[in-house]
Each structure stands twice: as structure tokens, then as C-alpha cells.
Tab-separated table of C-alpha atoms in Angstrom:
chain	number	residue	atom	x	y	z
A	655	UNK	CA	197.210	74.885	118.622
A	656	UNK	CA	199.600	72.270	119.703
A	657	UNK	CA	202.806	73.946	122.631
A	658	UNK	CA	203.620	70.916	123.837
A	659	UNK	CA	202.780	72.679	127.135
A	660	UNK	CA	200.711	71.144	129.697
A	661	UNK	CA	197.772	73.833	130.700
A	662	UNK	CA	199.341	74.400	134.131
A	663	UNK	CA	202.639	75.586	132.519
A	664	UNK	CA	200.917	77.596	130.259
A	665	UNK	CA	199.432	79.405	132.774
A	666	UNK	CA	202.662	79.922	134.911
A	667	UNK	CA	203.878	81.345	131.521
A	668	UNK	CA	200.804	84.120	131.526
A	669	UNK	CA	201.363	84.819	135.248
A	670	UNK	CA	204.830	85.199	134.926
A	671	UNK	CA	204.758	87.463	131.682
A	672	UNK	CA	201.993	90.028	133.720
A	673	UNK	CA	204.468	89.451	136.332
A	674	UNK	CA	207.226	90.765	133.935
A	675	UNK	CA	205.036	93.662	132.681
A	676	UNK	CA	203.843	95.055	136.209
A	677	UNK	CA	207.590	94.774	137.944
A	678	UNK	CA	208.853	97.583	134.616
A	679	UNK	CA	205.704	99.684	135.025
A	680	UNK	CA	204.966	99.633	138.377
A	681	UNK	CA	206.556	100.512	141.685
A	682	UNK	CA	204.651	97.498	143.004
A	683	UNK	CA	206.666	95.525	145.798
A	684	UNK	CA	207.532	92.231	144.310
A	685	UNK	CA	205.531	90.448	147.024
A	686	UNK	CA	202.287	92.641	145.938
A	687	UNK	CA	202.961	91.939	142.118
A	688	UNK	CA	203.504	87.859	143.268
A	689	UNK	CA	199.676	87.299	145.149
A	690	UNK	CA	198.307	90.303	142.205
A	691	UNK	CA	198.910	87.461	139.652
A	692	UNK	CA	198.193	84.325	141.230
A	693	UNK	CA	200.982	83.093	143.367
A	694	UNK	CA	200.702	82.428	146.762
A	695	UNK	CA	203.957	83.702	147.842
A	696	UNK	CA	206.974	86.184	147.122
A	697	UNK	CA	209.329	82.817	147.428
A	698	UNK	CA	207.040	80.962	145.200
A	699	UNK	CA	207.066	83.404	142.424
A	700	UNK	CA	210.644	84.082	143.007
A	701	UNK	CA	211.319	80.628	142.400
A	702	UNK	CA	208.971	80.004	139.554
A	703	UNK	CA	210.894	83.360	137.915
A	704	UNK	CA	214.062	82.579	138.176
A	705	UNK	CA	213.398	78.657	137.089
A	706	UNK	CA	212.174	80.239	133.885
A	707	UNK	CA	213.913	83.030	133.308
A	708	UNK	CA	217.066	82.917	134.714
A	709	UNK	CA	216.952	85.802	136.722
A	710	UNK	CA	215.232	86.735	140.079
A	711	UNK	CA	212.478	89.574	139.637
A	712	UNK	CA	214.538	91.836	141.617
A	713	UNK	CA	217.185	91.853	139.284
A	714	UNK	CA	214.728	91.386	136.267
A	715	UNK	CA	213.357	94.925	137.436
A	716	UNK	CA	216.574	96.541	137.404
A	717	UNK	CA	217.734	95.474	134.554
A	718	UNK	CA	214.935	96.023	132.209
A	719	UNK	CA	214.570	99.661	133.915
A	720	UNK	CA	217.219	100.597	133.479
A	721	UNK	CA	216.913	99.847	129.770
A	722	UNK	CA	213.578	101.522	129.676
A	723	UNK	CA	215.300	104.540	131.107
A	724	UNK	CA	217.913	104.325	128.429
A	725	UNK	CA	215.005	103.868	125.597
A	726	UNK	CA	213.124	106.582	126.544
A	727	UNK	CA	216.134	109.044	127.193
């Protein structure tokens, strides 16, 4: 299948979606969860997240627990 996605930024896309998935489950420290799926640093990660997303992964994790809390109220 055709992304128009070059490999590498698919697999920014994968690290940053377990990324996603381990800072709403886990109690992980963000700098844990950054070298657990791939990236060499807290910053880098940080940086690739909020390029992406918008958002750091500090406030990503607060703002999708808190909705999780809500959800499961």
C-alpha cells in the first residue's frame, strides 16, 4: 500500500503511537517510555511528539487520563 510516507516516518509514527499507548496505561516516566520505544532521548521524543501531535507527552498524559478516568467512571 501506497502512504506517501517515507519508511523512516512510518516508523516514527509506530514509535510514537506505542509511545501514546504506554504514557495512558502506564506510570512509566516519560524518559523510560522515550528509550522503551526507540528514541534516544526524553528531548528527542518530546520533540518528535509534539511536532506530530501538537502536544508534549506530558500534557498528552494528562489529558487523555483524565478522559480515561471520566470513561471508566
Amino acid at each position: 500500500q501506497v502512504t506517501g510516507h517515507t519508511m523512516c516516518q512510518h516508523i516514527l509514527d509506530l514509535r510514537l503511537k506505542k509511545a501514546q499507548n504506554l504514557l495512558v496505561s502506564t506510570d512509566m516516566s516519560i524518559a523510560h517510555i522515550a528509550t522503551q520505544v526507540g528514541f534516544s532521548s526524553q528531548s528527542h521524543m518530546t520533540t518528535a511528539f509534539a511536532d506530530r501531535l501538537g502536544v508534549t507527552p506530558l500534557v498528552f498524559r494528562s489529558k487523555n487520563r483524565l478522559i480515561s478516568r471520566r470513561v471508566n467512571k
